[in-house]
Coordinates of C-alpha atoms in Angstrom, one line a residue:
M194 CA 78.8 23.4 -2.2
K195 CA 79.0 22.1 1.3
I196 CA 82.9 21.8 1.4
L197 CA 83.0 25.5 0.0
G198 CA 80.2 26.8 2.8
N199 CA 82.5 25.0 5.7
S200 CA 85.8 26.5 4.2
I201 CA 84.0 30.0 4.1
I202 CA 82.7 29.5 7.9
A203 CA 86.3 28.1 9.1
T204 CA 87.7 31.0 7.3
L205 CA 85.5 33.6 8.5
I206 CA 85.9 32.4 12.0
I207 CA 89.9 32.8 11.7
A208 CA 89.5 36.7 9.8
F209 CA 87.2 37.3 13.1
I210 CA 89.3 35.8 15.7
I211 CA 93.1 37.9 14.0
G212 CA 90.3 41.2 13.6
Q213 CA 89.7 41.6 17.3
F214 CA 94.1 41.2 18.2
F215 CA 94.9 43.4 14.8
P216 CA 92.0 45.7 14.0
N217 CA 92.2 47.3 10.7
Q218 CA 89.5 48.0 8.2
F219 CA 90.5 45.9 5.6
L220 CA 89.9 42.9 7.8
V221 CA 86.5 44.1 8.8
V222 CA 85.8 44.1 5.1
V223 CA 86.4 40.9 4.6
Y224 CA 85.0 39.3 7.6
T225 CA 81.6 41.5 7.0
V226 CA 81.5 39.9 3.1
L227 CA 82.1 36.2 4.7
T228 CA 79.5 36.9 7.5
A229 CA 77.2 37.5 4.5
V230 CA 77.7 34.6 2.2
V231 CA 77.9 32.1 5.4
A232 CA 74.4 33.8 6.0
I233 CA 73.1 32.8 2.7
V234 CA 74.5 29.2 2.8
S235 CA 73.3 28.3 6.0
L236 CA 69.8 29.7 4.9
K237 CA 70.3 27.3 2.3
Y238 CA 71.2 24.6 4.4
S239 CA 68.7 25.2 7.6
K240 CA 65.4 23.1 7.7
G241 CA 62.2 23.4 8.8
L242 CA 60.8 26.7 10.6
P243 CA 64.2 28.1 11.6
R244 CA 64.8 28.3 7.9
M245 CA 61.5 29.9 7.1
F246 CA 61.7 32.5 10.0
G247 CA 65.1 33.2 8.4
I248 CA 64.2 33.7 5.3
V249 CA 61.2 36.2 6.2
M250 CA 63.6 38.4 8.6
V251 CA 66.4 38.7 5.8
L252 CA 63.7 39.8 3.5
L253 CA 61.7 41.8 5.5
G254 CA 64.9 43.7 6.9
S255 CA 66.6 44.1 3.4
S256 CA 63.5 45.4 2.1
I257 CA 63.3 47.8 4.9
F258 CA 66.8 49.1 4.9
L259 CA 66.2 49.8 0.9
Y260 CA 63.2 51.7 1.7
Q261 CA 64.7 53.7 4.4
Q262 CA 68.1 54.0 2.1
Q263 CA 70.3 52.9 5.2
P264 CA 74.3 53.6 4.6
L265 CA 76.5 50.8 4.5
G266 CA 77.9 51.1 7.8
I267 CA 74.4 50.2 9.4
W268 CA 74.1 47.2 7.1
A269 CA 77.3 45.9 8.0
E270 CA 76.7 46.2 11.7
G271 CA 73.1 44.1 11.4
I272 CA 75.1 41.3 9.3
T273 CA 78.3 41.0 11.8
K274 CA 75.7 42.0 15.1
N275 CA 75.6 38.1 16.1
L276 CA 79.2 37.3 14.7
P277 CA 81.1 36.6 18.0
L278 CA 78.0 34.5 18.7
V279 CA 78.4 32.1 15.7
C280 CA 82.3 31.6 16.9
L281 CA 80.8 30.2 19.8
V282 CA 78.8 28.0 18.9
V283 CA 80.8 26.7 15.7
I284 CA 84.0 26.4 18.2
V285 CA 82.5 25.2 21.6
P286 CA 81.6 21.4 20.0
I287 CA 85.5 21.0 19.5
L288 CA 85.6 20.3 23.5
G289 CA 83.4 17.3 22.7
I290 CA 86.7 15.6 21.3
P291 CA 88.8 15.1 24.4
I292 CA 85.5 13.2 26.2
G293 CA 85.7 11.0 23.6
L294 CA 88.9 10.5 22.9
G295 CA 89.0 10.0 26.5
N296 CA 86.3 7.7 27.1
Y297 CA 84.9 9.5 29.7
H298 CA 81.2 9.0 29.0
Q299 CA 82.0 5.0 29.7
H300 CA 82.8 6.1 33.1
L301 CA 79.9 8.0 33.6
A302 CA 77.9 5.3 32.2
G303 CA 78.7 3.0 34.9
A304 CA 77.9 5.6 37.6
I305 CA 74.3 6.3 36.1
S306 CA 73.8 2.3 36.3
R307 CA 74.3 2.0 39.6
F308 CA 71.1 4.4 40.6
N309 CA 68.5 2.2 38.2
R310 CA 66.4 0.6 41.0
K311 CA 65.9 4.5 42.1
P312 CA 63.7 6.3 40.2
D313 CA 64.4 9.7 41.7
L314 CA 68.4 9.5 41.8
L315 CA 68.4 7.9 38.6
Y316 CA 66.6 11.2 37.1
L317 CA 68.9 13.8 39.5
L318 CA 71.9 12.0 38.3
I319 CA 70.6 12.4 34.7
T320 CA 69.6 16.1 35.1
G321 CA 73.0 17.1 37.2
L322 CA 75.3 15.1 34.2
F323 CA 74.2 17.8 32.2
S324 CA 75.2 20.6 34.4
L325 CA 79.0 18.6 34.3
I326 CA 79.2 17.6 30.4
G327 CA 76.6 20.3 29.1
P328 CA 78.3 23.2 29.2
I329 CA 81.6 21.2 27.3
T330 CA 79.8 19.5 24.6
N331 CA 76.2 21.8 24.5
L332 CA 73.7 19.8 22.4
G333 CA 76.4 16.6 22.0
S334 CA 75.5 15.7 25.8
L335 CA 72.2 14.6 24.5
Y336 CA 73.5 12.3 22.6
I337 CA 76.6 11.2 24.6
I338 CA 74.1 10.9 28.0
H339 CA 71.3 8.8 25.7
A340 CA 74.3 6.3 24.9
M341 CA 75.5 5.9 28.3
L342 CA 72.0 4.9 29.1
E343 CA 72.0 2.5 26.5
N344 CA 72.3 -0.7 28.7
V345 CA 69.8 0.8 31.7
K346 CA 66.8 1.6 29.3
P347 CA 65.1 4.0 31.7
P348 CA 61.5 4.6 30.0
N349 CA 60.9 7.3 28.0
A350 CA 58.5 9.3 30.2
L351 CA 61.8 9.8 32.4
L352 CA 63.8 10.5 29.5
G353 CA 61.4 12.8 28.0
R354 CA 61.6 15.3 31.5
A355 CA 65.7 14.4 32.8
Y356 CA 66.8 15.1 28.9
V357 CA 64.8 18.4 28.0
R358 CA 64.8 19.7 32.2
G359 CA 68.4 18.9 32.6
F360 CA 69.2 20.5 29.4
T361 CA 67.8 23.8 29.4
S362 CA 69.0 24.3 33.0
V363 CA 72.3 25.0 31.5
H364 CA 70.8 27.5 29.2
T365 CA 70.6 30.3 32.0
W366 CA 74.3 30.1 33.7
S367 CA 77.0 28.3 30.9
P368 CA 79.1 31.0 29.0
Y369 CA 79.8 28.6 26.8
F370 CA 76.0 28.8 25.5
A371 CA 74.8 31.0 23.0
S372 CA 72.1 31.8 25.0
V373 CA 73.9 33.3 28.0
I374 CA 76.7 35.5 25.3
L375 CA 73.6 36.5 23.4
V376 CA 72.1 38.3 26.7
V377 CA 74.8 39.7 28.3
Y378 CA 76.6 40.6 25.1
S379 CA 74.0 42.4 24.0
L380 CA 73.4 43.9 27.7
N381 CA 77.0 44.7 28.1
I382 CA 77.5 43.1 31.2
P383 CA 80.6 41.1 32.1
I384 CA 80.0 37.3 31.9
Y385 CA 82.0 37.0 35.5
Q386 CA 79.6 39.3 37.1
Y387 CA 76.4 37.5 35.7
L388 CA 77.8 33.8 36.7
P389 CA 76.5 33.4 39.9
Y390 CA 73.3 35.1 39.4
G391 CA 72.6 32.8 36.3
I392 CA 73.9 29.4 38.5
I393 CA 71.0 30.5 40.8
L394 CA 68.5 30.0 38.3
S395 CA 70.3 27.1 37.0
F396 CA 69.8 25.8 41.0
F397 CA 66.0 26.4 40.9
Q398 CA 65.5 24.9 37.6
I399 CA 67.0 21.5 38.6
S400 CA 65.3 21.6 42.2
V401 CA 61.8 22.5 40.6
A402 CA 62.6 19.6 38.0
Y403 CA 63.5 17.3 40.9
Y404 CA 60.7 18.1 43.6
L405 CA 58.2 17.8 40.8
F406 CA 59.3 14.6 39.4
R407 CA 59.6 13.1 42.9
Y408 CA 56.6 13.6 44.9
V409 CA 54.2 14.1 41.6
E410 CA 55.6 12.4 38.3
M411 CA 57.6 9.4 39.6
R412 CA 54.7 7.6 41.0
H413 CA 53.4 6.9 37.6
I414 CA 57.1 5.8 36.2
K415 CA 58.4 2.6 36.8
V416 CA 62.1 1.6 35.9
K417 CA 63.6 -2.1 35.5
D418 CA 66.0 -3.4 37.5
F419 CA 69.4 -3.8 35.7
E420 CA 72.6 -5.5 37.3
S421 CA 75.7 -3.2 36.2
G422 CA 79.0 -4.7 35.7
Q423 CA 80.8 -2.0 34.5
Y424 CA 83.6 -0.4 36.1
I425 CA 84.1 3.1 37.4
N426 CA 87.3 4.8 37.2
I427 CA 86.6 7.8 39.9
K428 CA 89.9 9.7 38.3
M429 CA 88.2 9.8 35.2
L430 CA 85.0 11.7 37.0
Y431 CA 87.1 14.0 39.0
E432 CA 89.3 14.6 36.0
L433 CA 86.0 16.0 34.2
F434 CA 85.0 17.9 37.0
A435 CA 88.2 19.8 37.3
V436 CA 87.7 20.5 33.2
L437 CA 84.4 22.3 34.1
L438 CA 85.8 23.8 37.1
L439 CA 88.7 25.3 35.5
L440 CA 86.8 26.5 32.0
T441 CA 84.5 28.4 34.2
G442 CA 87.0 29.8 36.1
F443 CA 89.0 30.9 33.5
I444 CA 86.6 33.2 32.2
F445 CA 86.6 34.7 35.9
L446 CA 90.1 35.1 35.7
F447 CA 90.7 36.9 32.3
E448 CA 87.6 38.5 31.2
P449 CA 87.9 41.7 33.9
F450 CA 91.8 42.2 32.2
V451 CA 91.9 40.9 28.9
Q452 CA 90.1 43.8 26.3
L453 CA 88.6 41.3 23.9
N454 CA 85.1 40.4 23.3
A455 CA 83.7 37.7 25.6
S456 CA 82.4 35.2 22.5
V457 CA 86.4 35.4 21.2
L458 CA 87.9 35.1 24.5
I459 CA 85.7 32.0 25.0
S460 CA 86.2 30.8 21.8
I461 CA 90.2 31.3 22.5
I462 CA 89.7 29.5 25.8
V463 CA 88.0 26.6 24.4
L464 CA 90.6 26.2 21.7
V465 CA 93.9 26.0 23.9
F466 CA 91.6 23.9 26.8
A467 CA 91.0 21.2 24.1
F468 CA 94.4 21.3 22.7
L469 CA 95.6 21.0 26.5
W470 CA 93.5 18.2 27.3
T471 CA 94.1 16.1 24.4
A472 CA 97.8 16.4 24.6
Y473 CA 97.2 15.4 28.6
L474 CA 95.4 12.4 27.4
C475 CA 98.1 11.7 24.5
F476 CA 95.9 11.7 21.5
L477 CA 97.2 15.1 19.9
K478 CA 97.4 13.5 16.2
H479 CA 93.7 11.8 16.6
F480 CA 92.4 15.2 17.9
F481 CA 93.7 16.9 14.3
K482 CA 91.9 14.5 13.0
E483 CA 88.9 14.7 14.4
I484 CA 89.0 18.7 13.9
N485 CA 89.3 18.0 10.2
E486 CA 86.1 15.7 10.5
Y487 CA 84.3 18.2 12.4
R488 CA 85.1 21.2 10.1
K489 CA 84.0 19.2 7.3
K490 CA 80.2 18.8 9.1
I491 CA 79.7 21.9 10.1
L492 CA 77.0 22.8 7.6
P493 CA 74.3 21.3 7.8
G494 CA 74.9 20.2 11.4
K495 CA 75.2 23.7 12.6
A496 CA 72.9 25.6 9.9
N497 CA 69.9 26.3 11.8
E498 CA 71.8 28.0 14.7
V499 CA 74.0 29.8 12.6
N500 CA 71.3 30.9 10.5
L501 CA 68.8 32.2 13.3
L502 CA 71.8 33.7 15.3
L503 CA 72.8 36.0 12.2
T504 CA 69.5 36.7 10.7
A505 CA 67.5 37.6 14.0
G506 CA 70.8 39.6 14.7
F507 CA 70.2 41.5 11.5
F508 CA 66.5 41.6 12.3
G509 CA 67.2 43.5 15.4
V510 CA 69.3 46.1 14.6
V511 CA 66.5 46.3 11.5
L512 CA 63.9 46.9 14.2
S513 CA 66.1 49.1 16.4
K514 CA 65.6 51.7 13.5
T515 CA 62.1 51.5 12.7
P516 CA 59.0 53.0 14.6
I517 CA 57.7 49.2 15.7
S518 CA 61.2 49.5 18.4
N519 CA 58.8 52.5 19.9
Y520 CA 56.1 50.3 20.5
I521 CA 58.0 47.4 22.1
H522 CA 59.7 49.7 24.0
S523 CA 56.2 51.6 25.5
V524 CA 54.6 47.7 26.3
W525 CA 57.7 46.9 28.5
V526 CA 58.1 50.4 30.0
G527 CA 54.5 50.0 30.8
L528 CA 54.7 46.9 32.4
A529 CA 57.8 48.5 34.4
N530 CA 55.6 51.3 35.8
K531 CA 52.6 48.8 37.0
S532 CA 55.2 46.2 38.6
V533 CA 58.7 45.0 38.2
F534 CA 57.3 41.8 39.2
L535 CA 54.4 42.0 36.3
L536 CA 57.5 43.2 33.9
I537 CA 59.4 40.0 34.9
I538 CA 56.6 37.3 34.9
M539 CA 55.1 38.8 32.0
T540 CA 58.8 39.2 29.7
I541 CA 59.1 35.3 30.3
T542 CA 55.6 34.6 29.5
I543 CA 55.3 36.5 26.2
I544 CA 59.0 35.2 25.2
A545 CA 58.1 31.4 26.0
F546 CA 54.2 31.9 24.5
F547 CA 55.9 32.8 21.1
S548 CA 58.4 30.3 21.3
F549 CA 55.4 27.8 22.1
I550 CA 53.7 28.7 18.9
G551 CA 56.8 28.7 17.0
V552 CA 58.8 31.4 16.8
H553 CA 62.7 30.7 18.3
Q554 CA 63.4 32.9 21.2
I555 CA 66.5 34.1 19.5
V556 CA 64.2 36.2 17.8
T557 CA 61.9 37.6 20.5
I558 CA 65.0 38.2 22.6
S559 CA 66.7 39.8 19.8
A560 CA 64.3 42.8 19.5
I561 CA 63.8 42.8 23.1
V562 CA 67.4 43.9 23.9
A563 CA 67.7 46.0 20.7
T564 CA 64.8 48.1 21.2
V565 CA 64.5 48.0 25.5
S566 CA 67.2 49.7 27.8
Y567 CA 67.1 48.1 31.0
D568 CA 67.8 51.8 32.6
Q569 CA 64.7 52.8 31.1
L570 CA 62.7 49.9 33.2
A571 CA 64.2 51.2 36.4
V572 CA 66.2 47.8 36.9
H573 CA 69.5 46.5 36.9
G574 CA 71.4 45.1 34.1
L575 CA 71.9 41.8 36.2
V576 CA 67.8 41.2 36.7
M577 CA 67.3 42.2 33.2
A578 CA 70.1 39.2 32.0
M579 CA 68.3 37.0 34.9
M580 CA 64.8 37.8 33.1
L581 CA 65.6 36.9 29.8
L582 CA 67.5 33.9 30.2
S583 CA 64.7 32.4 32.4
A584 CA 62.3 32.9 29.9
W585 CA 64.9 31.4 27.4
G586 CA 64.9 28.4 29.4
V587 CA 61.1 28.1 29.9
A588 CA 60.8 28.6 26.0
T589 CA 63.3 26.1 25.0
T590 CA 61.1 23.6 27.6
I591 CA 58.0 23.9 25.4
S592 CA 59.3 24.7 22.0
P593 CA 58.4 22.2 19.5
I594 CA 61.5 23.7 17.0
S595 CA 64.0 23.6 19.7
P596 CA 66.9 21.9 18.8
V597 CA 66.6 20.6 22.3
T598 CA 62.8 18.9 21.7
T599 CA 63.0 17.8 18.5
A600 CA 66.6 16.3 19.3
V601 CA 65.0 14.3 22.4
S602 CA 61.8 12.9 20.3
S603 CA 64.5 11.8 17.6
L604 CA 66.2 9.8 20.4
I605 CA 63.3 8.5 22.1
K606 CA 61.1 8.0 19.2
E607 CA 58.0 10.1 21.1
N608 CA 55.9 12.6 19.7
V609 CA 57.8 16.3 20.3
F610 CA 53.9 18.0 21.4
K611 CA 53.7 14.8 23.9
I612 CA 57.2 15.8 25.2
T613 CA 56.8 19.2 25.6
I614 CA 53.0 19.6 26.7
R615 CA 52.0 16.1 28.2
W616 CA 55.9 15.9 30.2
N617 CA 56.8 19.0 30.4
L618 CA 54.2 21.9 30.5
L619 CA 53.3 21.7 34.2
Y620 CA 57.0 22.0 35.2
A621 CA 57.3 25.2 33.1
I622 CA 54.2 26.6 34.8
F623 CA 55.9 26.0 38.0
L624 CA 59.5 27.0 37.0
L625 CA 58.0 30.7 35.7
L626 CA 56.5 31.0 38.8
V627 CA 59.3 29.9 41.1
H628 CA 61.8 32.0 38.9
S629 CA 59.5 35.3 38.5
I630 CA 59.8 35.2 42.7
V631 CA 63.4 34.3 43.0
I632 CA 64.4 37.7 40.2
Y633 CA 62.2 39.8 41.8
C634 CA 63.6 38.9 45.4
I635 CA 67.0 39.7 43.8
H636 CA 66.0 43.3 42.7
L637 CA 64.5 44.1 45.7
F638 CA 66.9 42.9 48.3
L639 CA 70.1 43.7 46.2
F640 CA 69.4 46.0 43.5
S641 CA 66.7 48.3 44.9

């Protein structure tokens, strides 16, 4: 079943990408049917709350559509709503292959160990590393950075903060993350227009995290001394930094002129860039072997993400066809009529609260963008995007079921609630306030 499921996902992505270049009704039918099959298979391999939410959204959404006797076209729209994001989630980790083949992580490990006697700088370097390799390797960056720190062995109290905060700082800006693509794609905003504002949010995330750690949290953390004898190849570090700049730069270069879905464009950039990067390293034979190995592990590895994206997209379309959409719409319009600042802070708070009690932010954000128009809120689309992506970052930080917190819990062998509440709740509150002020100032001075 697993082999068949992975083959179907690979076929689906190929069919969808081809369909973007050569649109025809046959391909639309093919990838719509395949998407429905992938949604069912991903539900089978999902675990925990994501599986439960996926099943509930599919059953409830299907029941509503059947009761409303919606035409097949509406069903197809719901089923394929987030298909471009699934392509992105599945393809982006391929960028991690050249990092492993080129042993870039070993040279980064040498750089990290130089700062083991300075906890604040070590913390800043770890969080900064996520900005460097997080966009390229996504969740894999957690495992790569943790492996780099094997000899340094910082205390868990430092790692639990640095890992979660560093990774979530990428959620607000990276075009290679599903969070950014989901929001800007749903709001019909070009990625190259949003990127500068996303980087502003990320800057304040890293700043709040660093100063909170340095002046409040660091006094309670002791870091053991460790002498590093690792050789650092500075050229390799420059190469990694150049890769990140080029990957981001290509979006600015191509998106305004290429009439393709942004997720598809980014997926193609990833595939081409990973191939060229591996060719530069002279590991092409190994590259294709690694691609094949990765294809075999898409399920269950990506089951939770694929399941949540497809079912939340479907459920968002369902909500937009029901009276509930009017209620959600009236709540947000009511907030906007009182104060834009109140709208910003309450949007972040509501999404974060639902995430804290176990409702994934994909579900709440999909429901909001499916039922609320930023024009009706009298705010610019970029302000709406910043608001939702700030909420995504805060929500992920305190969610007990987010892939980030569960992965960190597994890596450092600590209770997930200790990570989210004891170590990161204060940071989430500060971030909520700072981001709200920053977004409101941008609204006030740039878009009013």
